Coordinates of C-alpha atoms in Angstrom, one line a residue:
M1 CA 43.6 -55.7 -13.5
T2 CA 42.1 -52.4 -12.4
D3 CA 40.1 -54.3 -9.6
Y4 CA 43.3 -55.9 -8.2
H5 CA 45.0 -52.4 -8.3
E6 CA 42.3 -50.9 -6.5
I7 CA 42.1 -53.6 -3.9
W8 CA 45.9 -53.3 -3.4
T9 CA 45.7 -49.6 -2.9
F10 CA 43.1 -49.9 -0.3
L11 CA 45.0 -52.7 1.6
S12 CA 48.5 -51.0 1.3
T13 CA 47.1 -47.8 3.0
S14 CA 45.2 -49.7 5.7
S15 CA 47.0 -49.6 9.1
L16 CA 45.4 -52.9 10.1
F17 CA 46.9 -54.5 6.8
W18 CA 50.6 -53.8 7.9
L19 CA 49.7 -54.8 11.4
A20 CA 48.9 -58.1 10.0
V21 CA 51.8 -58.3 7.9
T22 CA 54.1 -57.7 10.8
L23 CA 52.4 -60.1 12.8
A24 CA 52.7 -62.7 10.1
A25 CA 56.3 -61.8 9.4
Y26 CA 57.2 -62.4 12.9
A27 CA 55.2 -65.8 13.1
I28 CA 57.1 -66.9 9.9
A29 CA 60.5 -65.9 11.7
Q30 CA 59.6 -68.0 14.8
R31 CA 58.9 -70.9 13.0
F32 CA 62.3 -70.3 11.0
Y33 CA 64.0 -69.9 14.2
K34 CA 62.6 -73.2 15.4
F35 CA 63.6 -75.0 12.2
T36 CA 67.2 -73.9 12.7
N37 CA 67.2 -75.4 16.1
W38 CA 67.2 -72.1 17.7
N39 CA 70.5 -70.8 16.1
S40 CA 71.3 -67.2 17.1
L41 CA 71.9 -66.3 13.6
A42 CA 68.2 -66.7 12.7
N43 CA 67.1 -64.3 15.5
P44 CA 63.3 -63.9 14.9
V45 CA 63.5 -60.1 15.4
A46 CA 66.1 -59.8 12.8
V47 CA 64.5 -62.0 10.4
T48 CA 61.2 -60.2 10.9
I49 CA 62.9 -56.8 10.2
L50 CA 64.2 -58.1 7.0
I51 CA 61.0 -59.5 5.8
V52 CA 59.3 -56.3 6.5
I53 CA 62.1 -54.2 4.9
L54 CA 61.7 -56.2 1.8
L55 CA 58.1 -55.9 1.6
I56 CA 57.7 -52.3 2.1
T57 CA 60.7 -51.6 -0.4
A58 CA 59.1 -54.0 -3.0
T59 CA 55.7 -52.3 -2.8
G60 CA 56.9 -48.8 -2.5
T61 CA 55.2 -48.2 1.0
S62 CA 56.3 -45.2 2.9
Y63 CA 57.5 -45.6 6.3
K64 CA 54.7 -43.5 7.7
T65 CA 52.1 -45.6 6.2
Y66 CA 53.8 -48.8 7.6
F67 CA 54.1 -47.3 11.1
D68 CA 50.3 -46.3 11.0
G69 CA 49.7 -49.9 11.5
A70 CA 52.9 -51.0 13.5
Q71 CA 52.2 -48.3 16.1
F72 CA 49.9 -50.8 17.8
I73 CA 52.8 -53.2 18.5
H74 CA 54.9 -50.2 19.4
F75 CA 52.5 -49.2 22.1
L76 CA 52.7 -52.4 23.6
L77 CA 56.4 -51.8 24.6
G78 CA 55.2 -49.8 27.6
P79 CA 53.1 -52.4 29.2
T80 CA 55.7 -55.2 28.3
T81 CA 58.4 -53.2 30.1
V82 CA 56.4 -52.8 33.1
A83 CA 55.6 -56.7 33.1
L84 CA 59.1 -57.3 33.5
A85 CA 58.9 -56.3 37.2
V86 CA 57.1 -59.6 37.9
P87 CA 60.1 -61.9 37.5
L88 CA 62.1 -59.2 39.4
Y89 CA 59.9 -59.5 42.4
D90 CA 60.0 -63.4 42.3
L91 CA 63.7 -63.2 42.6
R92 CA 64.1 -60.1 44.8
V93 CA 66.1 -62.1 47.5
Q94 CA 68.6 -63.3 45.2
L95 CA 69.1 -60.0 43.5
A96 CA 69.6 -58.2 46.9
K97 CA 72.4 -60.6 47.8
N98 CA 74.2 -59.9 44.4
W99 CA 73.9 -56.1 44.6
L100 CA 77.9 -55.5 44.4
P101 CA 78.4 -57.3 41.1
I102 CA 75.3 -55.9 39.9
V103 CA 76.3 -52.5 40.5
L104 CA 79.9 -52.8 39.3
G105 CA 78.8 -54.6 36.1
L106 CA 76.2 -51.9 35.6
F107 CA 78.5 -48.9 35.7
S108 CA 81.5 -50.6 33.9
G109 CA 79.2 -51.9 31.1
S110 CA 77.3 -48.7 30.8
I111 CA 80.4 -46.7 30.4
V112 CA 82.2 -49.0 28.2
A113 CA 79.2 -48.9 25.9
I114 CA 79.3 -45.3 25.5
V115 CA 83.1 -44.8 25.3
S116 CA 83.8 -47.5 23.0
A117 CA 81.1 -46.4 20.4
V118 CA 82.1 -42.8 20.4
L119 CA 85.8 -43.3 20.2
I120 CA 85.5 -45.9 17.5
A121 CA 82.9 -43.8 15.5
G122 CA 85.2 -40.8 15.8
A123 CA 88.3 -42.7 14.8
L124 CA 86.5 -43.8 11.7
G125 CA 85.7 -40.2 10.7
A126 CA 82.1 -40.0 12.1
S127 CA 80.7 -36.3 12.6
P128 CA 80.0 -35.1 16.1
E129 CA 76.2 -35.5 15.6
T130 CA 76.7 -39.1 14.6
M131 CA 78.9 -39.8 17.7
I132 CA 76.4 -38.3 20.0
S133 CA 73.5 -40.3 18.4
L134 CA 75.6 -43.5 18.7
A135 CA 76.4 -43.1 22.4
P136 CA 73.1 -44.3 24.0
K137 CA 72.7 -47.2 21.5
S138 CA 72.4 -49.7 24.4
V139 CA 69.4 -48.4 25.9
T140 CA 65.7 -48.4 25.0
T141 CA 64.4 -46.3 22.1
P142 CA 62.8 -43.5 24.0
I143 CA 65.7 -42.8 26.4
A144 CA 68.2 -43.0 23.6
M145 CA 66.3 -40.6 21.3
T146 CA 66.0 -38.2 24.3
V147 CA 69.5 -38.3 25.2
A148 CA 70.5 -37.8 21.6
E149 CA 68.3 -34.8 21.2
K150 CA 69.2 -33.0 24.3
M151 CA 73.0 -33.6 23.7
G152 CA 72.7 -32.2 20.0
G153 CA 72.3 -35.6 18.1
M154 CA 69.9 -36.9 15.9
P155 CA 67.0 -38.8 17.6
A156 CA 66.0 -40.8 14.6
L157 CA 69.6 -42.0 13.9
A158 CA 69.8 -42.9 17.5
A159 CA 66.7 -45.1 17.4
S160 CA 68.1 -46.7 14.2
F161 CA 71.4 -47.4 16.2
V162 CA 69.3 -48.9 19.2
V163 CA 67.5 -51.4 16.8
L164 CA 70.7 -52.5 15.1
T165 CA 72.4 -52.8 18.4
G166 CA 69.8 -55.0 19.8
V167 CA 69.6 -57.2 16.7
L168 CA 73.4 -57.5 16.6
G169 CA 73.6 -58.4 20.4
G170 CA 70.8 -61.1 20.0
V171 CA 72.5 -62.7 17.1
I172 CA 76.2 -62.8 18.4
A173 CA 75.6 -63.1 22.3
G174 CA 75.4 -67.0 21.9
P175 CA 78.6 -67.5 20.1
I176 CA 80.4 -65.0 22.3
F177 CA 79.1 -66.7 25.4
K178 CA 80.5 -69.9 24.2
L179 CA 83.8 -68.5 23.2
L180 CA 84.3 -66.9 26.5
K181 CA 82.9 -69.8 28.4
V182 CA 80.2 -67.8 30.3
D183 CA 77.8 -70.5 31.6
S184 CA 76.2 -68.4 34.4
A185 CA 72.6 -67.5 33.8
P186 CA 72.7 -64.3 35.8
A187 CA 75.9 -63.3 34.1
R188 CA 74.3 -63.9 30.5
G189 CA 71.0 -62.4 31.3
F190 CA 72.5 -59.2 32.8
S191 CA 75.0 -58.6 30.0
L192 CA 72.3 -59.1 27.5
G193 CA 69.9 -56.7 29.1
L194 CA 72.7 -54.1 29.6
A195 CA 74.3 -54.3 26.0
S196 CA 71.1 -55.2 24.0
H197 CA 68.0 -53.8 25.7
G198 CA 64.6 -55.3 25.0
I199 CA 65.8 -57.5 22.2
G200 CA 68.6 -58.8 24.5
T201 CA 66.1 -59.4 27.4
S202 CA 63.9 -61.4 25.0
R203 CA 67.0 -63.5 24.1
A204 CA 67.8 -64.0 27.8
F205 CA 64.4 -65.3 28.5
Q206 CA 65.0 -68.0 25.9
I207 CA 67.9 -68.9 28.0
S208 CA 66.0 -69.3 31.2
E209 CA 63.7 -67.5 33.3
E210 CA 66.7 -66.6 35.8
A211 CA 68.8 -65.1 32.8
G212 CA 65.6 -63.1 31.7
T213 CA 65.1 -61.7 35.3
Y214 CA 68.6 -60.2 35.3
A215 CA 68.3 -58.8 31.8
S216 CA 65.1 -57.2 33.1
L217 CA 67.0 -55.5 35.8
A218 CA 69.8 -54.4 33.5
I219 CA 67.5 -52.9 30.9
G220 CA 66.1 -50.6 33.4
L221 CA 69.1 -49.7 35.3
T222 CA 71.3 -49.1 32.1
G223 CA 68.7 -46.6 30.8
L224 CA 68.8 -44.8 34.1
V225 CA 72.6 -44.8 34.4
T226 CA 73.1 -43.8 30.7
A227 CA 71.0 -40.9 31.1
L228 CA 73.1 -39.7 34.1
I229 CA 76.5 -40.3 32.8
A230 CA 76.0 -39.7 29.1
P231 CA 75.8 -35.7 29.6
V232 CA 79.1 -35.9 31.6
L233 CA 81.0 -38.2 29.4
L234 CA 80.2 -37.1 25.8
P235 CA 81.7 -33.5 26.2
V236 CA 85.1 -35.1 27.2
L237 CA 84.9 -37.8 24.6
L238 CA 84.2 -35.4 21.8
M239 CA 87.1 -32.9 22.6
P240 CA 89.7 -34.6 20.5
F241 CA 87.4 -34.5 17.4
E242 CA 86.2 -31.1 17.3

């Protein structure tokens, strides 16, 4: 019994162990996703998060210990984001022709994402710090954390909201598209990238390469626009709740 305990102690504190656990959880989630015939409710990212949370909770592992291994996957977010420029280049002519709807959708979507989140949170009694942390929920984690910190929010909470937004967007996007009869691949892709950042972009590529390309464009532009307009909108939105 002591030997098993010593082995587990060694493994649970190894960064490579939790890296392997994360990759294995994602592989299981992908198989489950395929088994459900690509049902959006079985989003592999959401399922992976659930599996990992259950494992680290059941084993009493600290988040720091887990992230020592997961940081290798986290590092790949940068190169992956840069790689999204490849499909953008392939469809550069089509994107140039659709510049007007892209710009209008970008600004309207970014503004609605911030305004709706802050006002709903305020109406439910959230603190100003929470509302600020919630405002950049639809952009990538580094941008969201930076915006939240500069405006007086909580970066860690902002990062949590980003993950929840991405997972929720990936899960409910399919049913919403069907309900609203949105069949256009560019419209689906751009809205997923705008509202649900990286996870939404991954979901868009499952729809089609064209949808993924528009999502790739949206994820970058939304981060830029949010970083510019959030400092302007937030003071105005917070005034009724101060």
